[in-house]
PDB file of C-alpha atoms in Angstrom:
ATOM      1  CA  UNK A   1      48.859  58.864  45.851  1.00 49.00           C
ATOM      2  CA  UNK A   2      51.465  59.580  43.163  1.00 45.00           C
ATOM      3  CA  UNK A   3      50.558  63.310  43.146  1.00 48.00           C
ATOM      4  CA  UNK A   4      51.052  63.492  46.929  1.00 45.00           C
ATOM      5  CA  UNK A   5      54.490  61.846  46.672  1.00 42.00           C
ATOM      6  CA  UNK A   6      55.507  64.160  43.826  1.00 47.00           C
ATOM      7  CA  UNK A   7      54.315  67.164  45.849  1.00 44.00           C
ATOM      8  CA  UNK A   8      56.277  66.037  48.943  1.00 45.00           C
ATOM      9  CA  UNK A   9      59.361  65.392  46.817  1.00 42.00           C
ATOM     10  CA  UNK A  10      59.047  68.858  45.279  1.00 40.00           C
ATOM     11  CA  UNK A  11      58.745  70.438  48.743  1.00 40.00           C
ATOM     12  CA  UNK A  12      61.832  68.543  49.928  1.00 43.00           C
ATOM     13  CA  UNK A  13      63.827  69.655  46.893  1.00 42.00           C
ATOM     14  CA  UNK A  14      62.755  73.289  47.316  1.00 39.00           C
ATOM     15  CA  UNK A  15      63.631  73.231  51.027  1.00 39.00           C
ATOM     16  CA  UNK A  16      67.039  71.722  50.255  1.00 39.00           C
ATOM     17  CA  UNK A  17      67.765  74.264  47.532  1.00 38.00           C
ATOM     18  CA  UNK A  18      66.807  77.239  49.680  1.00 37.00           C
ATOM     19  CA  UNK A  19      68.867  75.907  52.595  1.00 38.00           C
ATOM     20  CA  UNK A  20      71.784  75.179  50.257  1.00 37.00           C
ATOM     21  CA  UNK A  21      71.743  78.757  48.947  1.00 39.00           C
ATOM     22  CA  UNK A  22      71.817  80.162  52.476  1.00 41.00           C
ATOM     23  CA  UNK A  23      74.314  77.599  53.679  1.00 42.00           C
ATOM     24  CA  UNK A  24      76.704  78.100  50.752  1.00 44.00           C
ATOM     25  CA  UNK A  25      76.655  81.882  51.263  1.00 52.00           C
ATOM     26  CA  UNK A  26      77.508  81.432  54.925  1.00 58.00           C
ATOM     27  CA  UNK A  27      80.161  78.837  54.057  1.00 85.00           C
ATOM     28  CA  UNK A  28      81.765  81.235  51.581  1.00 91.00           C
ATOM     29  CA  UNK A  29      81.906  84.010  54.166  1.00 93.00           C
ATOM     30  CA  UNK A  30      83.365  81.644  56.766  1.00 93.00           C
ATOM     31  CA  UNK A  31      85.944  80.349  54.289  1.00 94.00           C
ATOM     32  CA  UNK A  32      86.954  83.885  53.321  1.00 93.00           C
ATOM     33  CA  UNK A  33      87.327  84.858  56.979  1.00 94.00           C
ATOM     34  CA  UNK A  34      89.330  81.697  57.704  1.00 92.00           C
ATOM     35  CA  UNK A  35      91.748  82.499  54.907  1.00 88.00           C
ATOM     36  CA  UNK A  36      92.093  86.263  55.483  1.00 93.00           C
ATOM     37  CA  UNK A  37      91.841  86.616  59.273  1.00 94.00           C
ATOM     38  CA  UNK A  38      94.196  85.566  62.037  1.00 92.00           C
ATOM     39  CA  UNK A  39      91.456  85.119  64.655  1.00 94.00           C
ATOM     40  CA  UNK A  40      92.966  87.804  66.876  1.00 97.00           C
ATOM     41  CA  UNK A  41      89.585  89.419  67.564  1.00 98.00           C
ATOM     42  CA  UNK A  42      86.768  87.065  68.654  1.00 97.00           C
ATOM     43  CA  UNK A  43      83.601  87.043  66.576  1.00 97.00           C
ATOM     44  CA  UNK A  44      80.133  88.227  67.437  1.00 97.00           C
ATOM     45  CA  UNK A  45      77.428  86.492  65.406  1.00 96.00           C
ATOM     46  CA  UNK A  46      74.365  88.290  64.065  1.00 95.00           C
ATOM     47  CA  UNK A  47      71.949  85.722  65.449  1.00 93.00           C
ATOM     48  CA  UNK A  48      73.457  85.921  68.966  1.00 91.00           C
ATOM     49  CA  UNK A  49      73.796  89.669  69.464  1.00 90.00           C
ATOM     50  CA  UNK A  50      72.200  90.987  72.637  1.00 82.00           C
ATOM     51  CA  UNK A  51      69.590  93.690  72.142  1.00 79.00           C
ATOM     52  CA  UNK A  52      71.181  96.524  74.063  1.00 80.00           C
ATOM     53  CA  UNK A  53      72.242 100.093  73.505  1.00 82.00           C
ATOM     54  CA  UNK A  54      75.374  99.569  75.572  1.00 91.00           C
ATOM     55  CA  UNK A  55      77.381  98.210  72.618  1.00 96.00           C
ATOM     56  CA  UNK A  56      79.288 100.667  70.431  1.00 97.00           C
ATOM     57  CA  UNK A  57      79.251  99.622  66.766  1.00 98.00           C
ATOM     58  CA  UNK A  58      82.265 100.900  64.840  1.00 98.00           C
ATOM     59  CA  UNK A  59      82.106 100.906  61.046  1.00 98.00           C
ATOM     60  CA  UNK A  60      85.582 100.283  59.657  1.00 98.00           C
ATOM     61  CA  UNK A  61      84.778 100.690  55.970  1.00 98.00           C
ATOM     62  CA  UNK A  62      85.509 103.659  53.738  1.00 97.00           C
ATOM     63  CA  UNK A  63      83.351 106.775  54.109  1.00 97.00           C
ATOM     64  CA  UNK A  64      81.607 106.145  50.745  1.00 97.00           C
ATOM     65  CA  UNK A  65      80.501 102.711  51.954  1.00 98.00           C
ATOM     66  CA  UNK A  66      79.249 104.113  55.260  1.00 98.00           C
ATOM     67  CA  UNK A  67      77.181 106.792  53.497  1.00 98.00           C
ATOM     68  CA  UNK A  68      75.324 104.173  51.431  1.00 98.00           C
ATOM     69  CA  UNK A  69      74.586 101.876  54.370  1.00 98.00           C
ATOM     70  CA  UNK A  70      75.570 101.279  57.961  1.00 98.00           C
ATOM     71  CA  UNK A  71      74.159  99.798  61.138  1.00 98.00           C
ATOM     72  CA  UNK A  72      71.934 102.038  63.236  1.00 96.00           C
ATOM     73  CA  UNK A  73      73.925 104.443  65.422  1.00 94.00           C
ATOM     74  CA  UNK A  74      77.241 103.089  64.137  1.00 97.00           C
ATOM     75  CA  UNK A  75      80.272 105.317  64.456  1.00 97.00           C
ATOM     76  CA  UNK A  76      82.396 105.624  61.332  1.00 97.00           C
ATOM     77  CA  UNK A  77      86.103 105.245  62.108  1.00 97.00           C
ATOM     78  CA  UNK A  78      87.471 104.346  58.678  1.00 97.00           C
ATOM     79  CA  UNK A  79      90.068 101.864  57.576  1.00 97.00           C
ATOM     80  CA  UNK A  80      92.791 103.358  55.400  1.00 96.00           C
ATOM     81  CA  UNK A  81      92.465 106.581  57.360  1.00 94.00           C
ATOM     82  CA  UNK A  82      91.537 105.020  60.703  1.00 97.00           C
ATOM     83  CA  UNK A  83      90.563 107.855  63.024  1.00 92.00           C
ATOM     84  CA  UNK A  84      92.244 106.836  66.279  1.00 95.00           C
ATOM     85  CA  UNK A  85      91.637 110.268  67.802  1.00 94.00           C
ATOM     86  CA  UNK A  86      87.893 110.075  67.111  1.00 94.00           C
ATOM     87  CA  UNK A  87      87.674 106.708  68.861  1.00 97.00           C
ATOM     88  CA  UNK A  88      89.601 107.928  71.909  1.00 98.00           C
ATOM     89  CA  UNK A  89      87.405 111.030  72.174  1.00 97.00           C
ATOM     90  CA  UNK A  90      84.112 109.194  71.543  1.00 96.00           C
ATOM     91  CA  UNK A  91      84.702 106.062  73.616  1.00 98.00           C
ATOM     92  CA  UNK A  92      86.523 107.161  76.731  1.00 97.00           C
ATOM     93  CA  UNK A  93      85.768 104.008  78.756  1.00 97.00           C
ATOM     94  CA  UNK A  94      88.298 101.398  77.584  1.00 98.00           C
ATOM     95  CA  UNK A  95      86.039  98.619  78.944  1.00 97.00           C
ATOM     96  CA  UNK A  96      83.096  99.732  76.754  1.00 97.00           C
ATOM     97  CA  UNK A  97      81.802  96.751  74.709  1.00 97.00           C
ATOM     98  CA  UNK A  98      82.682  97.394  71.057  1.00 98.00           C
ATOM     99  CA  UNK A  99      81.701  95.514  67.910  1.00 98.00           C
ATOM    100  CA  UNK A 100      83.715  96.386  64.831  1.00 98.00           C
ATOM    101  CA  UNK A 101      82.390  95.568  61.376  1.00 98.00           C
ATOM    102  CA  UNK A 102      83.104  96.025  57.691  1.00 98.00           C
ATOM    103  CA  UNK A 103      81.713  94.231  54.624  1.00 98.00           C
ATOM    104  CA  UNK A 104      82.389  90.687  55.880  1.00 97.00           C
ATOM    105  CA  UNK A 105      84.835  91.013  58.792  1.00 97.00           C
ATOM    106  CA  UNK A 106      88.340  91.250  57.328  1.00 97.00           C
ATOM    107  CA  UNK A 107      89.124  94.953  57.629  1.00 98.00           C
ATOM    108  CA  UNK A 108      87.323  95.097  60.967  1.00 98.00           C
ATOM    109  CA  UNK A 109      89.736  92.543  62.451  1.00 98.00           C
ATOM    110  CA  UNK A 110      92.627  94.879  61.566  1.00 98.00           C
ATOM    111  CA  UNK A 111      90.895  97.807  63.262  1.00 98.00           C
ATOM    112  CA  UNK A 112      90.012  95.597  66.239  1.00 98.00           C
ATOM    113  CA  UNK A 113      93.738  94.921  66.659  1.00 98.00           C
ATOM    114  CA  UNK A 114      94.428  98.670  66.631  1.00 98.00           C
ATOM    115  CA  UNK A 115      91.749  99.158  69.282  1.00 98.00           C
ATOM    116  CA  UNK A 116      93.464  96.520  71.444  1.00 98.00           C
ATOM    117  CA  UNK A 117      96.736  98.442  71.061  1.00 98.00           C
ATOM    118  CA  UNK A 118      94.885 101.560  72.257  1.00 98.00           C
ATOM    119  CA  UNK A 119      93.871  99.671  75.409  1.00 98.00           C
ATOM    120  CA  UNK A 120      90.267  98.707  74.664  1.00 98.00           C
ATOM    121  CA  UNK A 121      89.422  95.376  76.271  1.00 98.00           C
ATOM    122  CA  UNK A 122      85.957  94.275  75.072  1.00 98.00           C
ATOM    123  CA  UNK A 123      86.185  94.103  71.285  1.00 98.00           C
ATOM    124  CA  UNK A 124      84.306  91.722  69.024  1.00 98.00           C
ATOM    125  CA  UNK A 125      84.354  91.429  65.234  1.00 98.00           C
ATOM    126  CA  UNK A 126      80.952  91.036  63.541  1.00 98.00           C
ATOM    127  CA  UNK A 127      81.202  87.722  61.683  1.00 97.00           C
ATOM    128  CA  UNK A 128      80.059  88.280  58.106  1.00 97.00           C
ATOM    129  CA  UNK A 129      79.932  92.046  58.658  1.00 98.00           C
ATOM    130  CA  UNK A 130      77.203  94.206  57.185  1.00 98.00           C
ATOM    131  CA  UNK A 131      76.648  91.611  54.433  1.00 98.00           C
ATOM    132  CA  UNK A 132      75.634  88.919  56.899  1.00 97.00           C
ATOM    133  CA  UNK A 133      73.660  91.484  58.904  1.00 98.00           C
ATOM    134  CA  UNK A 134      71.595  92.300  55.807  1.00 98.00           C
ATOM    135  CA  UNK A 135      71.458  88.658  54.633  1.00 97.00           C
ATOM    136  CA  UNK A 136      69.798  87.776  57.950  1.00 96.00           C
ATOM    137  CA  UNK A 137      67.233  90.576  57.740  1.00 96.00           C
ATOM    138  CA  UNK A 138      68.978  93.302  59.723  1.00 97.00           C
ATOM    139  CA  UNK A 139      68.133  96.943  59.036  1.00 97.00           C
ATOM    140  CA  UNK A 140      70.706  99.300  57.526  1.00 98.00           C
ATOM    141  CA  UNK A 141      70.598 103.084  57.275  1.00 98.00           C
ATOM    142  CA  UNK A 142      71.921 105.655  54.820  1.00 98.00           C
ATOM    143  CA  UNK A 143      73.771 108.907  55.534  1.00 97.00           C
ATOM    144  CA  UNK A 144      70.445 110.616  56.349  1.00 97.00           C
ATOM    145  CA  UNK A 145      69.734 107.905  58.960  1.00 97.00           C
ATOM    146  CA  UNK A 146      66.829 106.591  56.854  1.00 98.00           C
ATOM    147  CA  UNK A 147      66.410 102.823  56.576  1.00 98.00           C
ATOM    148  CA  UNK A 148      67.461 101.585  53.145  1.00 98.00           C
ATOM    149  CA  UNK A 149      67.719  98.345  51.175  1.00 98.00           C
ATOM    150  CA  UNK A 150      70.917  99.554  49.527  1.00 98.00           C
ATOM    151  CA  UNK A 151      74.192  98.085  50.733  1.00 98.00           C
ATOM    152  CA  UNK A 152      77.607  99.123  49.485  1.00 98.00           C
ATOM    153  CA  UNK A 153      78.968  95.832  48.151  1.00 96.00           C
ATOM    154  CA  UNK A 154      82.646  96.944  48.070  1.00 94.00           C
ATOM    155  CA  UNK A 155      83.415  95.163  44.767  1.00 94.00           C
ATOM    156  CA  UNK A 156      81.808  92.712  42.332  1.00 94.00           C
ATOM    157  CA  UNK A 157      83.984  89.937  43.787  1.00 93.00           C
ATOM    158  CA  UNK A 158      83.020  90.511  47.432  1.00 94.00           C
ATOM    159  CA  UNK A 159      79.485  91.557  46.479  1.00 95.00           C
ATOM    160  CA  UNK A 160      78.725  87.931  45.581  1.00 95.00           C
ATOM    161  CA  UNK A 161      78.502  87.296  49.327  1.00 96.00           C
ATOM    162  CA  UNK A 162      75.679  89.806  49.715  1.00 97.00           C
ATOM    163  CA  UNK A 163      72.446  87.917  49.015  1.00 96.00           C
ATOM    164  CA  UNK A 164      69.863  90.432  50.253  1.00 97.00           C
ATOM    165  CA  UNK A 165      69.316  94.098  49.515  1.00 97.00           C
ATOM    166  CA  UNK A 166      70.340  96.271  46.591  1.00 98.00           C
ATOM    167  CA  UNK A 167      74.041  96.163  45.769  1.00 98.00           C
ATOM    168  CA  UNK A 168      75.710  99.544  45.269  1.00 97.00           C
ATOM    169  CA  UNK A 169      79.280  99.863  43.966  1.00 94.00           C
TER     170      UNK A 169
END
């Protein structure tokens, strides 16, 4: 009887620890977004994304980050050198559903605001960005469009929020 209780206690502790690790990672991302973002672009959440090809994913990170890893069929638009012209030429329908993303969702909010200024009306910001996408088992692709486990982690500081995959700096 004592062995069964010890076994159940061990299982409970392991379940709590694994949930705590996941939960604390999510809490850290949410806290970072709460402190850095203004909430001007509504969030899309990885677990609630519809499976459709009608959404345009725009990667708002630097080109080096995009080459290491990006979401399938994402369009790179940059951040420091945001390519407004490329967006206007690629997405001509201003009511096209767009999801912007970056590492966790800070830079993508800025680009989402620029898209609003350009007249786009259906913009969402991927909560947790590519980090949360990978943390929840999503596939990422390199510059040759081959699935990879590597994810550009931006910096050692922000890379702490990436719990899955191989961190590349």
